[in-house]
mmCIF file of N, CA and C in Angstrom:
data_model
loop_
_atom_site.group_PDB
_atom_site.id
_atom_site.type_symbol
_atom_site.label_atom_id
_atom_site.label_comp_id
_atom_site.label_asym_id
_atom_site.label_seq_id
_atom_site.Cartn_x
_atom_site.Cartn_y
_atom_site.Cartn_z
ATOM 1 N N UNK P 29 112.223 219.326 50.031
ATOM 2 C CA UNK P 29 113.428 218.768 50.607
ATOM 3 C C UNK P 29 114.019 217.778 49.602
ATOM 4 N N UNK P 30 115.437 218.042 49.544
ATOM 5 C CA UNK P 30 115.714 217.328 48.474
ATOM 6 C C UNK P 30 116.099 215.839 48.817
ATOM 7 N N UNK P 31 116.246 214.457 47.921
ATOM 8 C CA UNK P 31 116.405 213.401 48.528
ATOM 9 C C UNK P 31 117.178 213.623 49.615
ATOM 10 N N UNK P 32 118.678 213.626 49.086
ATOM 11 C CA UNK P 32 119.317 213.094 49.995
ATOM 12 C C UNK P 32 119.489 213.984 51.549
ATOM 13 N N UNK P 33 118.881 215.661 51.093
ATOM 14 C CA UNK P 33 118.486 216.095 52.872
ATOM 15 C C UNK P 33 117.377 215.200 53.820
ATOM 16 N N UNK P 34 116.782 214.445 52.686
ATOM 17 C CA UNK P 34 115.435 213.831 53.339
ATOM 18 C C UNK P 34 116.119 212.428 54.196
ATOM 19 N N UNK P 35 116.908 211.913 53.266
ATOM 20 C CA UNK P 35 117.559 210.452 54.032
ATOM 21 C C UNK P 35 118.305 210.755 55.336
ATOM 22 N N UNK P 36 118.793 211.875 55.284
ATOM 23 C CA UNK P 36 120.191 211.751 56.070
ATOM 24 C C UNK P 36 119.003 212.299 57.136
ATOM 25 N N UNK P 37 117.827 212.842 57.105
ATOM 26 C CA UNK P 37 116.878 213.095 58.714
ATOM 27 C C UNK P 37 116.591 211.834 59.035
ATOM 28 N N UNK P 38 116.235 211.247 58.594
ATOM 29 C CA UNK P 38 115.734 209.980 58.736
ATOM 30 C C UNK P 38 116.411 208.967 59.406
ATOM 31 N N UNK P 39 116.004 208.546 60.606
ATOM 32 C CA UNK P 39 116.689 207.438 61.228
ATOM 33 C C UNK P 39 116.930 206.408 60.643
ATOM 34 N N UNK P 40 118.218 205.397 60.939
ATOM 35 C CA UNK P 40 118.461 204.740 60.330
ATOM 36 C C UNK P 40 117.867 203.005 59.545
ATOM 37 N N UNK P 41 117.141 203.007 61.135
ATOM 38 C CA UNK P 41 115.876 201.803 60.909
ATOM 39 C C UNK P 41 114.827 202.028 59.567
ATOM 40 N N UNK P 42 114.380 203.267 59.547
ATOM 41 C CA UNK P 42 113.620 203.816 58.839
ATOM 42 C C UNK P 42 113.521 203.848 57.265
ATOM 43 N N UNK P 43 115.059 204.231 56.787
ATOM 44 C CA UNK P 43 116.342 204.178 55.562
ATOM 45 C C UNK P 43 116.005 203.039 55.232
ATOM 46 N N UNK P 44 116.568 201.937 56.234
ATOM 47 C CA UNK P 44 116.752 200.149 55.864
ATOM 48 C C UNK P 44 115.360 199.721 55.323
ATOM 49 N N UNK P 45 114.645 199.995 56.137
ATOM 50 C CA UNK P 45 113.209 199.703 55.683
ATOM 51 C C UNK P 45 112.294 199.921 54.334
ATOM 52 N N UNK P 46 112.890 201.039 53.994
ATOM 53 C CA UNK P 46 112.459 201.903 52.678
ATOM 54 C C UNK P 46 113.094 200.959 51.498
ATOM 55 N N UNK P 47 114.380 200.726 51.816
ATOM 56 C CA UNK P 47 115.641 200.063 51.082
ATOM 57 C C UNK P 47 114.616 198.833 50.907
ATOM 58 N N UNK P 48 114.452 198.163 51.963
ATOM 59 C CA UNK P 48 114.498 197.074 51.755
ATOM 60 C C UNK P 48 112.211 197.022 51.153
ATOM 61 N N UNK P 49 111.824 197.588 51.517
ATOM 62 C CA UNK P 49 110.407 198.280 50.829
ATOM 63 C C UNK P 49 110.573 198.079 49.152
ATOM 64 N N UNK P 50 111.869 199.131 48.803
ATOM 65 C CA UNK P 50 112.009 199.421 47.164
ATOM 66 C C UNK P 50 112.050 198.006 46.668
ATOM 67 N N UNK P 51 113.359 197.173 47.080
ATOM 68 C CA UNK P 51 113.657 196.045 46.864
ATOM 69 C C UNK P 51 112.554 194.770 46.433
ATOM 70 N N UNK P 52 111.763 195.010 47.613
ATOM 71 C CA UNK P 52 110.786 194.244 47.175
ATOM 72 C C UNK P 52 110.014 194.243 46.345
ATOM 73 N N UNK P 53 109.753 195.453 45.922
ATOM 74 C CA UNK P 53 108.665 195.949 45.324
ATOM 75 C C UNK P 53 109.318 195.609 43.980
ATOM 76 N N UNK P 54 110.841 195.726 43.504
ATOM 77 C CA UNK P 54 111.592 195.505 42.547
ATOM 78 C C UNK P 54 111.282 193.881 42.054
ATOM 79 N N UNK P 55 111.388 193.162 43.157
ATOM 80 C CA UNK P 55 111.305 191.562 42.938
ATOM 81 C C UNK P 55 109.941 191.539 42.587
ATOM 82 N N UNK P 56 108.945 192.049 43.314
ATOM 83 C CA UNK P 56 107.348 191.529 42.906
ATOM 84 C C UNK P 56 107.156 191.628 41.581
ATOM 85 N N UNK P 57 107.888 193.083 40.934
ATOM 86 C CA UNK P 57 107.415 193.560 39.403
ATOM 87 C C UNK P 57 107.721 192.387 38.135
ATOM 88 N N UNK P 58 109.481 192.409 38.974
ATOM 89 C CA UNK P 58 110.047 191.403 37.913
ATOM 90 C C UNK P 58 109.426 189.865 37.819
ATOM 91 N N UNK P 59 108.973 189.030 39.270
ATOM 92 C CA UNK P 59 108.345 188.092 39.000
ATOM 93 C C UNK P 59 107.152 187.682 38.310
ATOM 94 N N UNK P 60 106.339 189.042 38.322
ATOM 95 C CA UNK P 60 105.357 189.661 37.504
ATOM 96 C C UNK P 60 105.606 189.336 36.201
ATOM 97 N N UNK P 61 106.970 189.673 35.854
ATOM 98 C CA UNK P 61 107.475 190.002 34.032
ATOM 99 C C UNK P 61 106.988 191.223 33.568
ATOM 100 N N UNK P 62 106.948 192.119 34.714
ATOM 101 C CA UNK P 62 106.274 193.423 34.018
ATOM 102 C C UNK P 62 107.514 194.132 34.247
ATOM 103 N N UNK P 63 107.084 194.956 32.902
ATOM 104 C CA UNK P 63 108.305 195.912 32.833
ATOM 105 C C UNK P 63 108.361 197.133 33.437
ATOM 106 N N UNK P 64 109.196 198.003 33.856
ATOM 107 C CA UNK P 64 109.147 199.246 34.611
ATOM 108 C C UNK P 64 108.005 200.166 33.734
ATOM 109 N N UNK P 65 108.328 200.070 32.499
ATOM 110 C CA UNK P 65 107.300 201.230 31.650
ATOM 111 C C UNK P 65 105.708 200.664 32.036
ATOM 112 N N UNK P 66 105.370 199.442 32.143
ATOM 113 C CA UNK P 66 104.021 199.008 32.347
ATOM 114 C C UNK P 66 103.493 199.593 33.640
ATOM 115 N N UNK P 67 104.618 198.974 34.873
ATOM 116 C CA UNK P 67 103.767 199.136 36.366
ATOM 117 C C UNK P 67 103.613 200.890 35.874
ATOM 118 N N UNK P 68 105.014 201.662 35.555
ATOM 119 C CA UNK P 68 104.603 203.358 35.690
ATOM 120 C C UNK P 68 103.338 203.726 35.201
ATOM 121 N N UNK P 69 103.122 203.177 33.979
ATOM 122 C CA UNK P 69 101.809 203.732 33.238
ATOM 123 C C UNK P 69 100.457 203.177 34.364
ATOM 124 N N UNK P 70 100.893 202.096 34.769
ATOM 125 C CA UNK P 70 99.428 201.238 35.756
ATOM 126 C C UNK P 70 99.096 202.024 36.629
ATOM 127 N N UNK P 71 100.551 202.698 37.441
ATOM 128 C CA UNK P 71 100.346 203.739 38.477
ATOM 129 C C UNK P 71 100.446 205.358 38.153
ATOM 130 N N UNK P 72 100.227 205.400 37.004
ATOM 131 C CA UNK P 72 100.390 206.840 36.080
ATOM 132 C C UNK P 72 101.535 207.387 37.221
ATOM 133 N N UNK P 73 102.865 206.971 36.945
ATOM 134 C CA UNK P 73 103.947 207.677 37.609
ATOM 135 C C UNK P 73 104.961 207.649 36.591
ATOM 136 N N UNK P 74 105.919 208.086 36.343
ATOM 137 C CA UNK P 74 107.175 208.712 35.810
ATOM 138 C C UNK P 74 108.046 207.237 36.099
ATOM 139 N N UNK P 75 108.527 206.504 34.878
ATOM 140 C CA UNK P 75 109.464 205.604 34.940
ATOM 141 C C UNK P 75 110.819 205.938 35.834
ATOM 142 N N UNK P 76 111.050 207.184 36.169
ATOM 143 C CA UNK P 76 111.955 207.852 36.928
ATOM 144 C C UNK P 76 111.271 207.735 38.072
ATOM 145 N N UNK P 77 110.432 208.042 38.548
ATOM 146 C CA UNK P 77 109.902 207.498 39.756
ATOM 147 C C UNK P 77 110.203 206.484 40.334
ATOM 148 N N UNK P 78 109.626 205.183 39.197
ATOM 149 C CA UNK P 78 109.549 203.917 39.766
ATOM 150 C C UNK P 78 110.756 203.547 40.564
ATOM 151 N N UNK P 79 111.809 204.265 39.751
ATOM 152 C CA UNK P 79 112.732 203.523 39.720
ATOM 153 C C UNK P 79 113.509 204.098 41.281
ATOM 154 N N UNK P 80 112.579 205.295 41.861
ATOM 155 C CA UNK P 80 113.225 205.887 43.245
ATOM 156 C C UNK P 80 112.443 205.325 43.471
ATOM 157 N N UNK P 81 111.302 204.701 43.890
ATOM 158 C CA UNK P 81 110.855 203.761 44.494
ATOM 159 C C UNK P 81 111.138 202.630 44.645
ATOM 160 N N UNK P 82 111.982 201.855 43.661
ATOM 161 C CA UNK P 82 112.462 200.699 43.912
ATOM 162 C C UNK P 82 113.929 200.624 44.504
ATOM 163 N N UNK P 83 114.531 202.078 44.719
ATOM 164 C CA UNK P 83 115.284 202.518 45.405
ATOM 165 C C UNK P 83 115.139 202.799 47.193
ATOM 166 N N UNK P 84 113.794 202.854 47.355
ATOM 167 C CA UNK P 84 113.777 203.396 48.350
ATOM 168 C C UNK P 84 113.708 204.378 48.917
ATOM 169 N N UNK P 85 112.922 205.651 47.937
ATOM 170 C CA UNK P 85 113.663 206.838 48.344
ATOM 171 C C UNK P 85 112.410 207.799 48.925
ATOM 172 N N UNK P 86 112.816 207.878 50.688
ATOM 173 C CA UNK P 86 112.065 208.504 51.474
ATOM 174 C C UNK P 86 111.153 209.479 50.968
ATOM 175 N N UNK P 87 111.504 210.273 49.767
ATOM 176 C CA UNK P 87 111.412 211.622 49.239
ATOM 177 C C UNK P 87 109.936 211.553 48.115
ATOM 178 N N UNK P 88 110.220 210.114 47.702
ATOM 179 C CA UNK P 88 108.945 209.820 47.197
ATOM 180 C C UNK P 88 107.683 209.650 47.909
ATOM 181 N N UNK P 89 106.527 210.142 47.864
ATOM 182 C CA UNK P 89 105.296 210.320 48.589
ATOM 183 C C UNK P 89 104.793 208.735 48.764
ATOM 184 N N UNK P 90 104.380 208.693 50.086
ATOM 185 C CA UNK P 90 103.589 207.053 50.744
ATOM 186 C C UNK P 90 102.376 206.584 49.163
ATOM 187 N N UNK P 91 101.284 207.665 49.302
ATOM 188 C CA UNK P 91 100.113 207.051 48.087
ATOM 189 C C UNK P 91 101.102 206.713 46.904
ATOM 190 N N UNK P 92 102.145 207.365 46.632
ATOM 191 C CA UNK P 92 102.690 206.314 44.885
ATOM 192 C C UNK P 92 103.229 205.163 45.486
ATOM 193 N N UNK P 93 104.353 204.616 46.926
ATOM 194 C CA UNK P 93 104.903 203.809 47.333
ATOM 195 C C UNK P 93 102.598 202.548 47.372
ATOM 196 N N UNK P 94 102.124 203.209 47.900
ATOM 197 C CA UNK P 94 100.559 202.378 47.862
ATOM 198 C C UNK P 94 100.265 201.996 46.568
ATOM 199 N N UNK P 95 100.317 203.152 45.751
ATOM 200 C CA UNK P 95 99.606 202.832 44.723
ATOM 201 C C UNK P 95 100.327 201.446 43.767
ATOM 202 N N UNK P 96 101.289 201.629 44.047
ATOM 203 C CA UNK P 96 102.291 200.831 43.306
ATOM 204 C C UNK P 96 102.093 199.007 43.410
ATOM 205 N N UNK P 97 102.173 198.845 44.764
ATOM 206 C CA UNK P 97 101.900 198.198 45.339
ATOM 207 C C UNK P 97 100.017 197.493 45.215
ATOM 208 N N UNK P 98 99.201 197.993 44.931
ATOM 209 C CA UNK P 98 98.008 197.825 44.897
ATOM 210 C C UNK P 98 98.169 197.267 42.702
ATOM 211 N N UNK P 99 98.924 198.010 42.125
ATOM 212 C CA UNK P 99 99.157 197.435 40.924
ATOM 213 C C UNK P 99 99.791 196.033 40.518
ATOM 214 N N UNK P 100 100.516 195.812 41.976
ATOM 215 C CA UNK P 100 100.946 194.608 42.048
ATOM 216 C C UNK P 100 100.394 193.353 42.642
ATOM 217 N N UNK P 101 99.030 194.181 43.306
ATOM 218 C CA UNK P 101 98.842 193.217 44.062
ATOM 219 C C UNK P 101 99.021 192.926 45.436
ATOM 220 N N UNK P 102 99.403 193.593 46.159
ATOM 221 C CA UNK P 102 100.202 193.530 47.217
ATOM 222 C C UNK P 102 99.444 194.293 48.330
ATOM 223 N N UNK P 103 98.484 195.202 47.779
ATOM 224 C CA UNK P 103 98.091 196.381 48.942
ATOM 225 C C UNK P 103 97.026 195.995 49.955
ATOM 226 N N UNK P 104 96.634 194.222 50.366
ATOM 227 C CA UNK P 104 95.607 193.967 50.903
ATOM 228 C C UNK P 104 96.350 194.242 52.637
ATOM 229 N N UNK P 105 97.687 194.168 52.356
ATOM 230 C CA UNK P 105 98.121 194.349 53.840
ATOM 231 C C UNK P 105 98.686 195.672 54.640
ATOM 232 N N UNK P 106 98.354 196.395 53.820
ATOM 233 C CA UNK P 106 98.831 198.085 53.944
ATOM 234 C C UNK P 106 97.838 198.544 54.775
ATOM 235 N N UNK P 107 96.862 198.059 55.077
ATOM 236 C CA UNK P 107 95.826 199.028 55.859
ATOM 237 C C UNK P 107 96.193 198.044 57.272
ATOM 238 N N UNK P 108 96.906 197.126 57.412
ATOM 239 C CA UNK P 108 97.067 196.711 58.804
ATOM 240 C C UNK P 108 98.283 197.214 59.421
ATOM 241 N N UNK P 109 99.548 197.894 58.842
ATOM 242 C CA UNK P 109 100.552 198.442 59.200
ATOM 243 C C UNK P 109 100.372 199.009 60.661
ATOM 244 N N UNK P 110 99.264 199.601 61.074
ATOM 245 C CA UNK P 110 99.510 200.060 61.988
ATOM 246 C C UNK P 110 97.937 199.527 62.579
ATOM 247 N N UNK P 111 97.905 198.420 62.580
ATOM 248 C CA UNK P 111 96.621 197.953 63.195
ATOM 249 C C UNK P 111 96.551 198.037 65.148
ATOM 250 N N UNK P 112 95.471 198.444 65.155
ATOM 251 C CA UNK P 112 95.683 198.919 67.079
ATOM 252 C C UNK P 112 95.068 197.385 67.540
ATOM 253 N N UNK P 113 94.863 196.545 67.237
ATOM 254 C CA UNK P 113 95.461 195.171 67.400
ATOM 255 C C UNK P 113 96.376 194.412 67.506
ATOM 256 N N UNK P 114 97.269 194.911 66.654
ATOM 257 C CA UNK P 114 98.315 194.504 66.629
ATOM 258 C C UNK P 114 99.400 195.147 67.170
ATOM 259 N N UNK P 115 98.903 196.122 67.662
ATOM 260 C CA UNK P 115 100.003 197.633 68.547
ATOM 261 C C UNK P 115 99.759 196.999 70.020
ATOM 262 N N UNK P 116 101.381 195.806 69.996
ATOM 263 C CA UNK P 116 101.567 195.366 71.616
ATOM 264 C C UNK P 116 102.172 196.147 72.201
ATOM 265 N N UNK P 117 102.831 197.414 72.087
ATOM 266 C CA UNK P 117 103.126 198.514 73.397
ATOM 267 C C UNK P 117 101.913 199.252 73.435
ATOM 268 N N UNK P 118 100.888 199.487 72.267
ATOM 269 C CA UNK P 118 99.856 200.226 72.696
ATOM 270 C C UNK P 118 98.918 199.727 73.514
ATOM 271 N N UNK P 119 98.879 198.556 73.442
ATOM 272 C CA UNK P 119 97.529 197.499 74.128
ATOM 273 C C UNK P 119 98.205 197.561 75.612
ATOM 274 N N UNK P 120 99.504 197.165 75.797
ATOM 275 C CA UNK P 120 100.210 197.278 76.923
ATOM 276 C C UNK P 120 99.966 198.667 77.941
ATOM 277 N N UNK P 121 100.067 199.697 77.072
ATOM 278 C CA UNK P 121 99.911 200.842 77.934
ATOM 279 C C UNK P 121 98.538 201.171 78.240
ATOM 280 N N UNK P 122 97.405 200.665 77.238
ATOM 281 C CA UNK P 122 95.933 201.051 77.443
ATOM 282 C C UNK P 122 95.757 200.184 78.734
ATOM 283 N N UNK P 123 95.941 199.280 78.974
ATOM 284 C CA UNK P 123 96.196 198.073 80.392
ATOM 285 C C UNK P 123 96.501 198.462 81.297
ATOM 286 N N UNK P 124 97.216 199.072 81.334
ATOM 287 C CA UNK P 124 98.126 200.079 83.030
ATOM 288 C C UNK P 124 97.279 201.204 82.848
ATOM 289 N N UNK P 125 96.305 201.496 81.762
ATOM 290 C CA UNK P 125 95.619 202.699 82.269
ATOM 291 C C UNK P 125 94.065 202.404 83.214
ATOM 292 N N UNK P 126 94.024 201.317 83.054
ATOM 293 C CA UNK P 126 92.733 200.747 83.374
ATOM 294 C C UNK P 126 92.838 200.439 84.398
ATOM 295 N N UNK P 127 91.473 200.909 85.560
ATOM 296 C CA UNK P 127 91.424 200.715 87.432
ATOM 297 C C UNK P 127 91.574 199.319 86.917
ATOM 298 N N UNK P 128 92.357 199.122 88.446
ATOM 299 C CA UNK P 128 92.569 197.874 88.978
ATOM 300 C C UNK P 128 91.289 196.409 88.840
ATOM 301 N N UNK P 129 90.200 197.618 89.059
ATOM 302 C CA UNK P 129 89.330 196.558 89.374
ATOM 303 C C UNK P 129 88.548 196.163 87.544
ATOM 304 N N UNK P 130 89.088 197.371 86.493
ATOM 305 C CA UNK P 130 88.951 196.290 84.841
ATOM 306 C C UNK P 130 89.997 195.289 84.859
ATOM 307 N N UNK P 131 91.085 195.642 84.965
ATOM 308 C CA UNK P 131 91.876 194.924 84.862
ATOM 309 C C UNK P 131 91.851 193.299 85.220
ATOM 310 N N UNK P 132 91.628 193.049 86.536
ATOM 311 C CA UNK P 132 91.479 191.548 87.185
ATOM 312 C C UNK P 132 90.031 191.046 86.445
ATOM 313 N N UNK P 133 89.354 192.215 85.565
ATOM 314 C CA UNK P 133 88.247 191.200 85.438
ATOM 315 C C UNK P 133 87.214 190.756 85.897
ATOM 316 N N UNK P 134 87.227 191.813 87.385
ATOM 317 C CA UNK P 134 86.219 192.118 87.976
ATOM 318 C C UNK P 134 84.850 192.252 87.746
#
C-alpha cells in the first residue's frame, strides 16, 4: 500500500499522532547533535527512511519507528503503550463483568 493510500485509511487522530511521533523523534535526534546519516546507520535504515519517519509516515513499519527510538534512547516507555494497567475503559469493563458479590468486596 502505497503512503499516501495508507494515510488517507487512517483515521484522523491516528495521522496527528504519527505527525506528531515523527516530530519528536526529529527533536530528540537533533538535541542529540546526531546527524540523520548516524541515527540511519545506528538503526541500519535508509537515510530516506529516517526521514519518513520523522515525517510520520504510517507506511513505515512500527519495529523501525522502535528501533529508532531505542537508538535514541527513548524506548524504555514503548512497552507500556498499551499497559492493561493503565487501560481505564478496560479495567472499567473487566468490573461490570464481575458478580456482584467480587465487586463489593465481599
Amino acid at each position: 500500500m502505497r503512503s499516501s493510500q495508507s494515510q488517507n485509511a487512517l483515521p484522523l487522530g491516528v495521522r496527528k499522532a504519527l505527525r506528531k511521533l515523527g516530530g519528536d523523534i526529529q527533536i530528540a535526534r537533533k538535541r542529540r547533535r546526531l546527524t540523520m546519516t548516524i541515527v540511519a546507520e545506528r538503526a541500519f535504515i535508509s537515510r530516506n527512511t529516517l526521514t519518513r519517519v520523522e515525517r510520520g509516515d504510517p507506511a513505515v513499519a512500527l519495529g523501525i519507528y522502535a528501533t529508532i527510538l531505542f537508538v535514541l534512547g527513548l524506548a524504555e516507555r514503548l512497552g507500556d503503550l498499551a499497559d492493561p494497567l493503565s487501560d481505564a475503559v478496560g479495567l472499567s469493563l473487566e468490573a461490570e463483568r464481575l458478580p456482584q458479590r467480587a465487586r463489593s468486596g465481599s
